[in-house]
Amino acid sequence: MRRAQGAIEYLFMIAAALIIIAVVIKYLRGSAQTAGQQANETVAQAGNLIQSAISSEISSATNE
């Protein structure tokens, strides 16, 4: 009886560890997706600023 109780407790510990791991993975995936979206937005904004600056310089150079 004591051996069976120990085995069941061991299985519950494994189940609890797997649930914790699943929650952590879900959280990390959400964080990674958010970080990726933010990086894409920042790169797009930087590209727009560079394009705007180049257009402005070309425009001022052709008007002189």
Coordinates of C-alpha atoms in Angstrom, one line a residue, residues 1-63:
M1 CA 0.0 0.0 0.0
R2 CA 2.8 2.4 0.9
R3 CA 4.6 1.7 -2.4
A4 CA 1.5 2.5 -4.4
Q5 CA 1.0 5.8 -2.5
G6 CA 4.5 6.8 -3.3
A7 CA 4.0 6.0 -7.0
I8 CA 0.8 8.1 -7.1
E9 CA 2.5 11.0 -5.4
Y10 CA 5.4 10.8 -7.9
L11 CA 2.9 10.9 -10.8
F12 CA 1.2 13.9 -9.3
M13 CA 4.5 15.7 -9.0
I14 CA 5.3 14.9 -12.7
A15 CA 1.8 16.2 -13.7
A16 CA 2.3 19.4 -11.7
A17 CA 5.7 20.0 -13.2
L18 CA 4.3 19.5 -16.7
I19 CA 1.5 21.9 -16.1
I20 CA 3.9 24.5 -14.8
I21 CA 6.1 24.0 -17.9
A22 CA 3.1 24.3 -20.2
V23 CA 2.1 27.6 -18.5
V24 CA 5.7 29.0 -18.8
I25 CA 5.9 28.0 -22.5
K26 CA 2.5 29.7 -23.3
Y27 CA 3.7 32.9 -21.5
L28 CA 7.0 32.9 -23.3
R29 CA 5.3 32.4 -26.7
G30 CA 3.0 35.3 -26.0
S31 CA 5.9 37.5 -25.0
A32 CA 8.0 36.5 -28.0
Q33 CA 5.1 37.3 -30.4
T34 CA 4.6 40.7 -28.8
A35 CA 8.3 41.5 -29.0
G36 CA 8.4 40.5 -32.7
Q37 CA 5.5 42.7 -33.5
Q38 CA 7.1 45.6 -31.7
A39 CA 10.4 45.0 -33.5
N40 CA 8.6 45.0 -36.9
E41 CA 6.8 48.3 -36.1
T42 CA 10.1 49.9 -35.0
V43 CA 11.9 48.8 -38.2
A44 CA 9.0 50.1 -40.3
Q45 CA 9.0 53.5 -38.5
A46 CA 12.8 53.7 -39.0
G47 CA 12.4 52.9 -42.7
N48 CA 9.8 55.6 -43.1
L49 CA 12.0 58.2 -41.3
I50 CA 14.9 57.3 -43.5
Q51 CA 12.8 57.4 -46.7
S52 CA 11.4 60.8 -45.6
A53 CA 14.8 62.2 -44.9
I54 CA 16.2 61.0 -48.3
S55 CA 13.2 62.4 -50.1
S56 CA 13.6 65.7 -48.4
E57 CA 17.3 65.9 -49.3
I58 CA 16.7 65.0 -52.9
S59 CA 14.0 67.5 -53.1
S60 CA 16.1 70.3 -51.6
A61 CA 19.1 69.3 -53.9
T62 CA 17.0 69.5 -57.1
N63 CA 15.5 72.9 -56.1

